[in-house]
Amino acid sequence: MVDLSREDNRGFYFSEGRSPGLLSWLFSWIFSIDHKRIAILYLLSALTFFFMGVTLGFLIRLELIAPGATIMEAQTYNSVFTLHGIIMIFLFIIPVTTGVLGNFFLPIQIGAKDMAFPRLNLLSWWFYIIGAFLVFTSLFTGNGPPDTGWTFYVPYSIKTGTNVSLAVFAVFILGLSSILTGINFVTTVHILRAPGMRWHKLPLFVWSVYATAWILVIATPVVGMTFLLILAERFLGIGVFDPLKGGDPILYQHLFWIYSHPAVYVMILPGMGIVAEIIPVFCRRVIFGYRAIAYSSLAIAILGSMVWGHHMFVSGYSSNAAMVFSLLTFLVAIPSAIKVFNWVTTMYKGSIVLETPFLLTLAFIFQFSIGGLSGLMLGTLSLNVHLHDTAFVVGHFHYIVFGGGGFAFFAGLHYWFPKMFGKMYNKKIANISAAFLFVGFNTLYFPMFILGLNGMPRRYYDYLPEFQPWQMVSTFGSWILITGLIIMFANLVYSLKKGERAPENPWGGATLEWQTTSPPPLENFHTPPVVERGPYDYRELL
Ligand code: HEM
Ligand SMILES: [Cu+2]
């Protein structure tokens, strides 16, 4: 049973006193419709997949340490980077932030007892797990793991004998999970806000998850249909994409990127919301430009859905179309820059407290800015012809999705960890791990910009000797980064058991989650909150 006493709610994780038996304890988790428990399920599963993906990334980097074959054959390499991409994109970065931090904190931040559709929420997690299970099944069945890259480009994906059908079906199921999650978040924000929680009092994390949820609802069905068409093509031989049958491979690219570019914002927008929570708290200042940040999330979601064509500049469509897509791509930089400027302005003259969440936020801003600026380079038509499908692109998207989305998630995890688990981690070790992550990340990925500018193609197993120095630096960086990851998660796991008891409001935050126990009780609040202050109004707290 959940302990509702004000002081302590550790019974949220392990029922104390009685021992209900392992099986019923397990069932009380995997069939729970409490949004906080579902968030913890997402956390466990997404981190498991993340570490699998990291292992594959480590292997790719090891292979690329020197030209020629080093640790695997070319065909294995193709499957390894395909799987790395599928896992990192569909099983980790897309679901992780909304699934874990969105699920846990969005209802609490708006003063709700749960999500609008708690059972649908559980179903989303189950679809996610079934999809993941099918991804892994595709490795060991059929003619071996898919080797198409995570984009499943035709015509290769309809011709290759590897197990593409199952993998594509798996991602289809993962898409269902995304759609249900999106519907749930949108509805929750609309109908479950506490009395007094007007739209302009919503914490910025809620705004960003709200914008993300719309993308999930609107864009995911497109990729779902596209993957069904691939299956139809593979099993029934109809000619939607196959040029031999009158189909059009370029059509596939349009359909794929109409989803997958907006999906990039699913990976980064919630992260932007997290840092907008962290910065005011650790600078002790009201966030600068609240409305500009809130509306820029919506602007990014809308504009970001219109730029898919920048993945196809060299596919041979008309140069007028290319110019429009290039222009729109530049326009996305405006709301993104609005956010960055407002974050930095909030820091200006703030009384900055250098805790781990804030350090990771600084790393986020630095890396996201490099990712964004390199994105503008890629959006420039003339440069794109040179940089397309080179290591530069790999550098760019890792800076955005990992250096941005991933680091923001780590920042959010450290920010909200005391609230989620009622435990404090060792701050010193957490800072050390943040330093390793920052140095490792930049050593790993910055060389990819240089390699790409010099002509190193992406997804290649072998390369000319002239590329080796930077490839070695990059591989060395991956070791530093992975060391940082191990230290970071070891610290968090250790503190689950041995950490000090966390206070209700360790950082002095003003949003609603800091006004309840750590971890919060069933239905989140002992007395239903009525909102009178803004989310960054510290007047009474300081
Ligand atoms: C320790 C962490 C990581 C390492 C060492 C790593 C390394 C690599 C390398 C070397 C490549 C292949 C580049 C190429 O030849 O084209 C790659 C591809 C890729 N990575 Fe990572 N990566 C890591 C983390 C991540 C994360 C966190 C994400 C997403 C959130 C991600 C997403 C991708 C994607 C989508 C691809 C493209 C795969 C493809 O071309 O099909 N990676 N990564
Ligand atoms: Cu894009």
Coordinates of C-alpha atoms in Angstrom, one line a residue, residues 12-224:
F12 CA 5.9 4.1 -3.2
Y13 CA 8.7 1.8 -4.4
F14 CA 8.8 -1.1 -1.9
S15 CA 5.9 -1.8 0.4
E16 CA 7.4 -1.7 3.8
G17 CA 6.5 -4.0 6.7
R18 CA 4.5 -6.5 4.8
S19 CA 6.0 -8.7 2.1
P20 CA 3.4 -9.1 -0.7
G21 CA 5.5 -11.6 -2.7
L22 CA 7.6 -10.9 -5.7
L23 CA 5.0 -11.6 -8.3
S24 CA 2.3 -9.4 -6.9
W25 CA 5.0 -6.7 -6.4
L26 CA 5.9 -7.0 -10.1
F27 CA 2.3 -6.9 -11.2
S28 CA 1.7 -3.9 -9.1
W29 CA 4.2 -2.2 -11.4
I30 CA 3.7 -3.6 -14.9
F31 CA -0.1 -3.2 -14.7
S32 CA -0.1 0.0 -12.7
I33 CA -2.1 2.9 -14.2
D34 CA -0.4 5.4 -11.9
H35 CA 1.4 7.9 -14.1
K36 CA 4.5 7.9 -11.8
R37 CA 4.9 4.2 -11.9
I38 CA 4.5 4.1 -15.7
A39 CA 7.2 6.8 -15.8
I40 CA 9.5 4.5 -13.8
L41 CA 8.8 1.7 -16.2
Y42 CA 9.7 3.9 -19.1
L43 CA 12.9 4.9 -17.2
L44 CA 14.0 1.3 -16.7
S45 CA 13.3 0.2 -20.2
A46 CA 14.6 3.2 -22.0
L47 CA 17.9 3.1 -20.1
T48 CA 18.3 -0.6 -20.8
F49 CA 17.9 0.1 -24.5
F50 CA 20.2 3.2 -24.3
F51 CA 23.0 1.0 -22.9
M52 CA 22.5 -1.5 -25.7
G53 CA 22.7 1.3 -28.2
V54 CA 25.8 2.7 -26.5
T55 CA 27.5 -0.7 -26.7
L56 CA 26.8 -0.7 -30.4
G57 CA 28.1 2.8 -30.8
F58 CA 31.2 1.8 -29.0
L59 CA 31.7 -1.1 -31.4
I60 CA 31.2 1.1 -34.4
R61 CA 33.8 3.5 -33.1
L62 CA 36.2 0.6 -32.4
E63 CA 35.9 -0.6 -36.0
L64 CA 36.6 2.9 -37.3
I65 CA 39.8 3.3 -35.2
A66 CA 41.8 2.3 -38.2
P67 CA 41.3 1.8 -41.9
G68 CA 40.4 -1.7 -43.2
A69 CA 38.8 -4.5 -41.1
T70 CA 39.6 -4.3 -37.4
I71 CA 37.0 -6.0 -35.3
M72 CA 34.1 -7.0 -37.6
E73 CA 33.2 -7.7 -41.2
A74 CA 31.5 -5.2 -43.5
Q75 CA 28.1 -6.9 -43.4
T76 CA 28.2 -7.0 -39.6
Y77 CA 29.1 -3.4 -39.6
N78 CA 26.0 -2.5 -41.7
S79 CA 23.7 -4.3 -39.2
V80 CA 25.5 -2.8 -36.2
F81 CA 25.0 0.9 -37.3
T82 CA 21.4 0.1 -38.5
L83 CA 20.6 -1.3 -35.1
H84 CA 22.4 1.4 -33.3
G85 CA 20.3 3.9 -35.2
I86 CA 17.0 2.1 -34.7
I87 CA 17.6 1.6 -31.0
M88 CA 18.8 5.1 -30.3
I89 CA 16.1 6.9 -32.2
F90 CA 12.9 4.7 -31.8
L91 CA 13.6 3.0 -28.5
F92 CA 15.6 5.7 -26.6
I93 CA 15.5 9.4 -27.6
I94 CA 11.9 9.6 -29.0
P95 CA 10.2 7.9 -26.0
V96 CA 12.5 8.7 -23.2
T97 CA 11.8 12.3 -22.2
T98 CA 8.1 12.4 -22.7
G99 CA 7.8 8.8 -21.4
V100 CA 9.8 9.4 -18.2
L101 CA 9.8 13.0 -17.2
G102 CA 6.7 14.0 -19.1
N103 CA 4.7 11.2 -17.5
F104 CA 6.0 11.8 -14.1
F105 CA 6.0 15.5 -13.9
L106 CA 3.5 16.9 -16.4
P107 CA 0.4 15.9 -14.3
I108 CA 2.0 17.1 -11.1
Q109 CA 3.1 20.4 -12.6
I110 CA -0.4 21.2 -13.6
G111 CA -1.8 20.0 -10.3
A112 CA -3.6 17.0 -11.7
K113 CA -4.0 13.6 -10.0
D114 CA -3.0 11.6 -13.0
M115 CA -3.1 11.7 -16.8
A116 CA -6.5 12.1 -18.6
F117 CA -6.5 8.4 -19.7
P118 CA -4.5 6.4 -17.2
R119 CA -5.2 3.0 -18.9
L120 CA -4.2 4.3 -22.3
N121 CA -1.0 5.5 -20.7
L122 CA -0.2 1.9 -19.6
L123 CA -1.2 0.7 -23.0
S124 CA 1.4 3.1 -24.6
W125 CA 4.1 1.5 -22.4
W126 CA 3.0 -2.0 -23.4
F127 CA 3.1 -1.1 -27.1
Y128 CA 6.5 0.3 -26.5
I129 CA 7.7 -2.9 -24.9
I130 CA 6.1 -5.1 -27.6
G131 CA 7.7 -2.9 -30.3
A132 CA 11.1 -3.2 -28.6
F133 CA 10.7 -7.0 -28.3
L134 CA 9.9 -7.2 -32.0
V135 CA 13.0 -5.1 -32.9
F136 CA 15.2 -7.6 -31.0
T137 CA 13.4 -10.6 -32.5
S138 CA 14.2 -9.3 -35.9
L139 CA 17.9 -9.8 -35.1
F140 CA 17.6 -13.5 -34.6
T141 CA 15.0 -14.6 -37.1
G142 CA 14.7 -14.5 -40.9
N143 CA 17.9 -13.8 -42.8
G144 CA 19.6 -11.9 -40.1
P145 CA 19.4 -8.3 -38.8
P146 CA 18.3 -5.5 -41.1
D147 CA 21.1 -3.6 -42.8
T148 CA 19.3 -0.7 -44.4
G149 CA 20.1 2.1 -41.9
W150 CA 17.4 3.3 -39.5
T151 CA 15.8 5.2 -42.4
F152 CA 14.8 2.1 -44.3
Y153 CA 15.4 3.8 -47.7
V154 CA 13.9 2.1 -50.8
P155 CA 14.6 0.5 -53.1
Y156 CA 17.2 -1.3 -51.0
S157 CA 14.8 -1.9 -48.1
I158 CA 12.4 -3.7 -50.5
K159 CA 15.2 -5.8 -52.1
T160 CA 17.4 -6.8 -49.2
G161 CA 16.9 -10.3 -47.9
T162 CA 17.6 -9.3 -44.3
N163 CA 14.8 -9.1 -41.8
V164 CA 13.5 -5.7 -42.7
S165 CA 9.8 -6.6 -42.6
L166 CA 9.8 -7.5 -38.9
A167 CA 11.9 -4.4 -38.0
V168 CA 9.6 -2.1 -39.9
F169 CA 6.5 -3.7 -38.3
A170 CA 8.2 -3.2 -34.9
V171 CA 8.6 0.5 -35.6
F172 CA 5.0 0.6 -36.7
I173 CA 3.9 -0.6 -33.2
L174 CA 6.2 1.9 -31.6
G175 CA 4.4 4.5 -33.6
L176 CA 1.1 3.4 -32.1
S177 CA 2.6 3.9 -28.7
S178 CA 3.7 7.5 -29.6
I179 CA 0.3 8.4 -30.9
L180 CA -1.5 7.2 -27.7
T181 CA 1.1 9.1 -25.6
G182 CA 0.5 12.3 -27.6
I183 CA -3.3 12.1 -27.3
N184 CA -3.0 11.6 -23.6
F185 CA -0.7 14.6 -23.0
V186 CA -2.8 17.0 -25.2
T187 CA -6.0 16.0 -23.4
T188 CA -4.4 16.1 -20.0
V189 CA -3.2 19.7 -20.5
H190 CA -6.5 20.8 -21.8
I191 CA -8.8 19.3 -19.2
L192 CA -6.9 18.5 -16.0
R193 CA -5.3 21.8 -15.0
A194 CA -5.8 22.7 -11.3
P195 CA -8.0 25.7 -10.4
G196 CA -6.0 28.8 -11.2
M197 CA -3.6 27.1 -13.6
R198 CA -4.3 29.3 -16.5
W199 CA -2.4 28.7 -19.8
H200 CA 0.1 31.5 -19.0
K201 CA 0.9 30.0 -15.7
L202 CA 1.8 26.6 -17.1
P203 CA 5.5 25.7 -16.4
L204 CA 7.5 25.9 -19.6
F205 CA 8.2 22.1 -19.4
V206 CA 4.5 21.6 -19.8
W207 CA 4.3 24.0 -22.8
S208 CA 7.1 22.1 -24.5
V209 CA 5.6 18.6 -23.9
Y210 CA 2.3 20.0 -25.1
A211 CA 3.9 21.1 -28.4
T212 CA 5.7 17.8 -28.6
A213 CA 2.5 15.9 -28.1
W214 CA 0.9 17.6 -31.1
I215 CA 3.8 16.5 -33.2
L216 CA 3.3 13.0 -32.0
V217 CA -0.4 13.0 -32.9
I218 CA -0.1 14.6 -36.2
A219 CA 3.2 13.3 -37.7
T220 CA 3.4 9.7 -36.5
P221 CA 0.5 8.4 -38.5
V222 CA 2.4 9.4 -41.7
V223 CA 5.3 7.1 -40.9
G224 CA 2.9 4.4 -39.8

